[in-house]
């Protein structure tokens, strides 16, 4: 069973560059991919924050196991009794999901793995989740197989691969309703997003730290 995870963390003041370098030089995550514990592992950074995306193949791995090299450079995040560095971002949208290992292996070369971020208006989070869950589980229309969007607070983090692979999901949808607007523009996603300072809506790409995939790792 393939499980997909997304995490968010904050760099200590003045330690972002050291943390990025530590992750780039970390051989442990490469070993996890080569050993078949992870199918894909990718790390990104933006605005003094770090983001992880990874796909577990052989049991769940905590972010501390995947990106332990970053630990000395990350702030503690409040909210729990025990200190924690990484906050899990909940999956709020995907077009497709892993049925099994063979289904999820990439059949064509991946040219680029991208992380991106956006902010929702806080009062529109419920509406965003409502529309996207309908679209996702009604299989209203198909989109990029490996795209996924996670949320923490009102921050969205998205992972994408290019070129896009679009195919009908193997796993059946969980809804039998037909609530998704026939014209997706009627969902008015433009009203859901908090504009950037330059007026841009929706997502912006962020910087990559590394991206590893089991099919691209030499022995």
C-alpha positions as YAML, in Angstrom:
chain: A
units: angstrom
residues:
- id: 1
  name: UNK
  ca: [0.00, 0.00, 0.00]
- id: 2
  name: UNK
  ca: [1.34, 3.41, -1.01]
- id: 3
  name: UNK
  ca: [0.70, 6.27, 1.44]
- id: 4
  name: UNK
  ca: [1.33, 9.91, 0.55]
- id: 5
  name: UNK
  ca: [2.42, 12.52, 3.09]
- id: 6
  name: UNK
  ca: [2.99, 16.28, 3.12]
- id: 7
  name: UNK
  ca: [4.64, 18.25, 5.92]
- id: 8
  name: UNK
  ca: [5.46, 21.87, 6.75]
- id: 9
  name: UNK
  ca: [8.19, 23.24, 9.05]
- id: 10
  name: UNK
  ca: [9.77, 26.61, 9.92]
- id: 11
  name: UNK
  ca: [13.51, 27.33, 9.85]
- id: 12
  name: UNK
  ca: [15.20, 28.84, 12.87]
- id: 13
  name: UNK
  ca: [16.20, 32.46, 12.34]
- id: 14
  name: UNK
  ca: [19.27, 32.63, 10.14]
- id: 15
  name: UNK
  ca: [19.52, 28.83, 9.71]
- id: 16
  name: UNK
  ca: [17.63, 28.27, 6.46]
- id: 17
  name: UNK
  ca: [20.72, 28.02, 4.26]
- id: 18
  name: UNK
  ca: [22.40, 25.59, 6.67]
- id: 19
  name: UNK
  ca: [19.26, 23.49, 6.76]
- id: 20
  name: UNK
  ca: [18.93, 23.40, 2.99]
- id: 21
  name: UNK
  ca: [22.57, 22.35, 2.65]
- id: 22
  name: UNK
  ca: [22.09, 19.60, 5.25]
- id: 23
  name: UNK
  ca: [19.13, 18.20, 3.34]
- id: 24
  name: UNK
  ca: [20.93, 18.36, 0.02]
- id: 25
  name: UNK
  ca: [23.87, 16.42, 1.47]
- id: 26
  name: UNK
  ca: [21.74, 13.87, 3.33]
- id: 27
  name: UNK
  ca: [22.37, 10.35, 2.02]
- id: 28
  name: UNK
  ca: [19.84, 8.74, 4.36]
- id: 29
  name: UNK
  ca: [16.77, 9.76, 2.36]
- id: 30
  name: UNK
  ca: [18.46, 8.47, -0.80]
- id: 31
  name: UNK
  ca: [18.94, 5.16, 0.98]
- id: 32
  name: UNK
  ca: [15.23, 5.01, 1.88]
- id: 33
  name: UNK
  ca: [14.35, 5.40, -1.79]
- id: 34
  name: UNK
  ca: [16.91, 2.84, -2.97]
- id: 35
  name: UNK
  ca: [15.71, 0.35, -0.33]
- id: 36
  name: UNK
  ca: [12.11, 0.65, -1.49]
- id: 37
  name: UNK
  ca: [10.86, 2.33, 1.68]
- id: 38
  name: UNK
  ca: [9.96, 5.44, -0.32]
- id: 39
  name: UNK
  ca: [8.85, 5.65, -3.95]
- id: 40
  name: UNK
  ca: [9.24, 9.43, -4.19]
- id: 41
  name: UNK
  ca: [10.72, 11.99, -1.80]
- id: 42
  name: UNK
  ca: [10.88, 15.71, -2.45]
- id: 43
  name: UNK
  ca: [11.74, 18.77, -0.33]
- id: 44
  name: UNK
  ca: [11.10, 22.46, -1.01]
- id: 45
  name: UNK
  ca: [11.51, 25.82, 0.73]
- id: 46
  name: UNK
  ca: [9.73, 29.17, 0.72]
- id: 47
  name: UNK
  ca: [9.40, 32.17, 3.05]
- id: 48
  name: UNK
  ca: [11.57, 30.69, 5.84]
- id: 49
  name: UNK
  ca: [9.62, 27.43, 5.68]
- id: 50
  name: UNK
  ca: [10.39, 23.90, 4.53]
- id: 51
  name: UNK
  ca: [8.00, 21.45, 2.88]
- id: 52
  name: UNK
  ca: [8.18, 17.68, 2.43]
- id: 53
  name: UNK
  ca: [6.31, 15.38, 0.06]
- id: 54
  name: UNK
  ca: [6.93, 11.64, 0.14]
- id: 55
  name: UNK
  ca: [5.33, 8.32, -0.77]
- id: 56
  name: UNK
  ca: [5.76, 5.42, 1.68]
- id: 57
  name: UNK
  ca: [5.88, 1.91, 0.21]
- id: 58
  name: UNK
  ca: [6.70, -0.30, 3.20]
- id: 59
  name: UNK
  ca: [5.00, 1.13, 6.28]
- id: 60
  name: UNK
  ca: [4.72, 4.71, 7.43]
- id: 61
  name: UNK
  ca: [7.80, 6.83, 7.99]
- id: 62
  name: UNK
  ca: [7.76, 9.91, 10.22]
- id: 63
  name: UNK
  ca: [9.16, 13.14, 8.75]
- id: 64
  name: UNK
  ca: [11.99, 12.97, 11.30]
- id: 65
  name: UNK
  ca: [13.04, 9.70, 9.68]
- id: 66
  name: UNK
  ca: [12.87, 11.11, 6.16]
- id: 67
  name: UNK
  ca: [14.42, 14.53, 6.82]
- id: 68
  name: UNK
  ca: [16.33, 14.10, 10.05]
- id: 69
  name: UNK
  ca: [19.24, 16.14, 8.73]
- id: 70
  name: UNK
  ca: [17.08, 19.27, 8.95]
- id: 71
  name: UNK
  ca: [16.14, 18.83, 12.63]
- id: 72
  name: UNK
  ca: [18.87, 21.06, 14.17]
- id: 73
  name: UNK
  ca: [17.82, 23.95, 11.92]
- id: 74
  name: UNK
  ca: [14.06, 23.85, 12.50]
- id: 75
  name: UNK
  ca: [11.95, 25.62, 15.10]
- id: 76
  name: UNK
  ca: [9.71, 23.76, 17.53]
- id: 77
  name: UNK
  ca: [6.06, 24.11, 16.56]
- id: 78
  name: UNK
  ca: [3.65, 24.69, 19.46]
- id: 79
  name: UNK
  ca: [0.34, 22.92, 19.99]
- id: 80
  name: UNK
  ca: [1.28, 19.56, 21.50]
- id: 81
  name: UNK
  ca: [2.83, 18.43, 24.78]
- id: 82
  name: UNK
  ca: [5.90, 17.01, 23.04]
- id: 83
  name: UNK
  ca: [8.00, 19.35, 20.87]
- id: 84
  name: UNK
  ca: [7.65, 18.77, 17.14]
- id: 85
  name: UNK
  ca: [9.38, 20.21, 14.10]
- id: 86
  name: UNK
  ca: [7.05, 19.07, 11.32]
- id: 87
  name: UNK
  ca: [3.33, 19.75, 10.93]
- id: 88
  name: UNK
  ca: [1.37, 17.37, 8.75]
- id: 89
  name: UNK
  ca: [-0.56, 19.05, 5.95]
- id: 90
  name: UNK
  ca: [-3.86, 17.28, 5.34]
- id: 91
  name: UNK
  ca: [-4.70, 16.05, 1.86]
- id: 92
  name: UNK
  ca: [-7.59, 18.21, 0.61]
- id: 93
  name: UNK
  ca: [-7.45, 17.31, -3.06]
- id: 94
  name: UNK
  ca: [-6.06, 14.82, -5.52]
- id: 95
  name: UNK
  ca: [-7.32, 13.66, -8.92]
- id: 96
  name: UNK
  ca: [-5.94, 10.16, -8.49]
- id: 97
  name: UNK
  ca: [-4.69, 7.88, -5.72]
- id: 98
  name: UNK
  ca: [-2.49, 4.78, -5.54]
- id: 99
  name: UNK
  ca: [-4.26, 1.47, -6.09]
- id: 100
  name: UNK
  ca: [-1.03, -0.51, -5.64]
- id: 101
  name: UNK
  ca: [2.68, -0.24, -6.34]
- id: 102
  name: UNK
  ca: [2.45, -1.14, -10.02]
- id: 103
  name: UNK
  ca: [-0.32, 1.41, -10.59]
- id: 104
  name: UNK
  ca: [1.71, 4.19, -8.96]
- id: 105
  name: UNK
  ca: [5.08, 3.58, -10.65]
- id: 106
  name: UNK
  ca: [5.81, 6.24, -13.26]
- id: 107
  name: UNK
  ca: [5.51, 4.83, -16.75]
- id: 108
  name: UNK
  ca: [7.16, 7.81, -18.48]
- id: 109
  name: UNK
  ca: [10.20, 9.92, -17.52]
- id: 110
  name: UNK
  ca: [9.46, 12.85, -15.18]
- id: 111
  name: UNK
  ca: [11.10, 16.06, -16.36]
- id: 112
  name: UNK
  ca: [10.25, 18.22, -13.35]
- id: 113
  name: UNK
  ca: [8.86, 17.89, -9.81]
- id: 114
  name: UNK
  ca: [7.35, 21.10, -8.50]
- id: 115
  name: UNK
  ca: [6.14, 22.45, -5.16]
- id: 116
  name: UNK
  ca: [3.77, 25.40, -5.01]
- id: 117
  name: UNK
  ca: [1.90, 27.40, -2.39]
- id: 118
  name: UNK
  ca: [-1.18, 29.60, -2.08]
- id: 119
  name: UNK
  ca: [-3.31, 31.10, 0.68]
- id: 120
  name: UNK
  ca: [-7.05, 30.67, 0.99]
- id: 121
  name: UNK
  ca: [-9.24, 33.35, 2.52]
- id: 122
  name: UNK
  ca: [-9.88, 31.88, 6.00]
- id: 123
  name: UNK
  ca: [-13.65, 32.24, 5.63]
- id: 124
  name: UNK
  ca: [-13.55, 30.25, 2.36]
- id: 125
  name: UNK
  ca: [-11.71, 27.15, 3.57]
- id: 126
  name: UNK
  ca: [-14.90, 25.15, 4.14]
- id: 127
  name: UNK
  ca: [-16.21, 25.98, 0.68]
- id: 128
  name: UNK
  ca: [-12.89, 25.07, -0.94]
- id: 129
  name: UNK
  ca: [-12.86, 21.66, 0.76]
- id: 130
  name: UNK
  ca: [-16.54, 21.08, -0.10]
- id: 131
  name: UNK
  ca: [-16.12, 21.72, -3.82]
- id: 132
  name: UNK
  ca: [-12.86, 19.82, -4.11]
- id: 133
  name: UNK
  ca: [-14.03, 16.73, -2.22]
- id: 134
  name: UNK
  ca: [-17.06, 16.52, -4.51]
- id: 135
  name: UNK
  ca: [-14.90, 16.85, -7.61]
- id: 136
  name: UNK
  ca: [-12.42, 14.29, -6.27]
- id: 137
  name: UNK
  ca: [-14.87, 11.61, -5.17]
- id: 138
  name: UNK
  ca: [-17.51, 12.07, -7.88]
- id: 139
  name: UNK
  ca: [-14.70, 11.72, -10.43]
- id: 140
  name: UNK
  ca: [-16.35, 14.66, -12.14]
- id: 141
  name: UNK
  ca: [-13.41, 15.13, -14.49]
- id: 142
  name: UNK
  ca: [-9.88, 13.79, -14.65]
- id: 143
  name: UNK
  ca: [-6.61, 15.64, -14.07]
- id: 144
  name: UNK
  ca: [-2.90, 15.10, -13.37]
- id: 145
  name: UNK
  ca: [-2.39, 11.68, -11.78]
- id: 146
  name: UNK
  ca: [0.31, 12.69, -9.32]
- id: 147
  name: UNK
  ca: [-0.93, 16.14, -8.30]
- id: 148
  name: UNK
  ca: [-1.91, 16.56, -4.65]
- id: 149
  name: UNK
  ca: [-2.82, 19.55, -2.46]
- id: 150
  name: UNK
  ca: [-2.41, 19.73, 1.30]
- id: 151
  name: UNK
  ca: [-3.56, 22.33, 3.83]
- id: 152
  name: UNK
  ca: [-2.42, 23.64, 7.21]
- id: 153
  name: UNK
  ca: [-4.21, 26.68, 8.60]
- id: 154
  name: UNK
  ca: [-5.07, 28.62, 5.43]
- id: 155
  name: UNK
  ca: [-1.87, 27.71, 3.58]
- id: 156
  name: UNK
  ca: [-2.10, 25.31, 0.64]
- id: 157
  name: UNK
  ca: [0.92, 23.32, -0.53]
- id: 158
  name: UNK
  ca: [0.74, 21.49, -3.83]
- id: 159
  name: UNK
  ca: [2.98, 18.86, -5.40]
- id: 160
  name: UNK
  ca: [3.03, 18.29, -9.17]
- id: 161
  name: UNK
  ca: [4.99, 16.37, -11.78]
- id: 162
  name: UNK
  ca: [5.61, 17.34, -15.40]
- id: 163
  name: UNK
  ca: [4.79, 16.39, -18.04]
- id: 164
  name: UNK
  ca: [1.32, 15.76, -16.65]
- id: 165
  name: UNK
  ca: [-0.07, 12.23, -16.79]
- id: 166
  name: UNK
  ca: [-3.87, 12.19, -16.88]
- id: 167
  name: UNK
  ca: [-5.80, 8.94, -16.62]
- id: 168
  name: UNK
  ca: [-9.00, 7.61, -15.12]
- id: 169
  name: UNK
  ca: [-8.56, 6.60, -11.46]
- id: 170
  name: UNK
  ca: [-8.49, 2.87, -10.70]
- id: 171
  name: UNK
  ca: [-9.84, 3.34, -7.17]
- id: 172
  name: UNK
  ca: [-13.63, 3.98, -7.31]
- id: 173
  name: UNK
  ca: [-14.98, 7.32, -6.10]
- id: 174
  name: UNK
  ca: [-16.59, 7.47, -2.67]
- id: 175
  name: UNK
  ca: [-19.62, 9.54, -3.67]
- id: 176
  name: UNK
  ca: [-22.59, 8.65, -5.89]
- id: 177
  name: UNK
  ca: [-23.85, 12.22, -6.04]
- id: 178
  name: UNK
  ca: [-23.55, 14.63, -8.98]
- id: 179
  name: UNK
  ca: [-22.96, 17.91, -7.17]
- id: 180
  name: UNK
  ca: [-19.88, 19.18, -8.99]
- id: 181
  name: UNK
  ca: [-20.78, 22.13, -11.24]
- id: 182
  name: UNK
  ca: [-20.85, 21.10, -14.91]
- id: 183
  name: UNK
  ca: [-18.78, 24.21, -15.57]
- id: 184
  name: UNK
  ca: [-16.04, 24.20, -12.91]
- id: 185
  name: UNK
  ca: [-15.77, 27.99, -13.22]
- id: 186
  name: UNK
  ca: [-19.17, 28.18, -11.50]
- id: 187
  name: UNK
  ca: [-17.43, 27.11, -8.27]
- id: 188
  name: UNK
  ca: [-15.81, 30.59, -8.29]
- id: 189
  name: UNK
  ca: [-12.41, 29.49, -7.06]
- id: 190
  name: UNK
  ca: [-11.25, 33.04, -7.81]
- id: 191
  name: UNK
  ca: [-13.22, 34.15, -4.74]
- id: 192
  name: UNK
  ca: [-11.58, 31.53, -2.50]
- id: 193
  name: UNK
  ca: [-7.96, 32.59, -2.78]
- id: 194
  name: UNK
  ca: [-6.20, 35.36, -0.90]
- id: 195
  name: UNK
  ca: [-4.40, 37.54, -3.47]
- id: 196
  name: UNK
  ca: [-0.62, 37.85, -3.33]
- id: 197
  name: UNK
  ca: [0.91, 41.30, -2.83]
- id: 198
  name: UNK
  ca: [1.39, 41.60, -6.60]
- id: 199
  name: UNK
  ca: [-2.30, 40.80, -7.17]
- id: 200
  name: UNK
  ca: [-1.71, 37.25, -8.42]
- id: 201
  name: UNK
  ca: [-4.33, 34.68, -7.44]
- id: 202
  name: UNK
  ca: [-3.88, 30.95, -6.93]
- id: 203
  name: UNK
  ca: [-0.57, 29.10, -6.59]
- id: 204
  name: UNK
  ca: [3.03, 30.21, -7.04]
- id: 205
  name: UNK
  ca: [5.96, 27.79, -7.47]
- id: 206
  name: UNK
  ca: [8.55, 27.51, -4.71]
- id: 207
  name: UNK
  ca: [12.21, 26.48, -4.65]
- id: 208
  name: UNK
  ca: [13.23, 22.83, -4.71]
- id: 209
  name: UNK
  ca: [15.83, 21.26, -2.41]
- id: 210
  name: UNK
  ca: [15.82, 17.70, -3.77]
- id: 211
  name: UNK
  ca: [13.58, 15.22, -5.57]
- id: 212
  name: UNK
  ca: [14.25, 11.48, -5.65]
- id: 213
  name: UNK
  ca: [12.31, 8.67, -7.29]
- id: 214
  name: UNK
  ca: [12.92, 4.95, -7.00]
- id: 215
  name: UNK
  ca: [12.93, 4.42, -10.77]
- id: 216
  name: UNK
  ca: [15.71, 6.98, -11.24]
- id: 217
  name: UNK
  ca: [18.09, 5.76, -8.53]
- id: 218
  name: UNK
  ca: [21.16, 3.85, -9.64]
- id: 219
  name: UNK
  ca: [22.33, 0.94, -7.48]
...
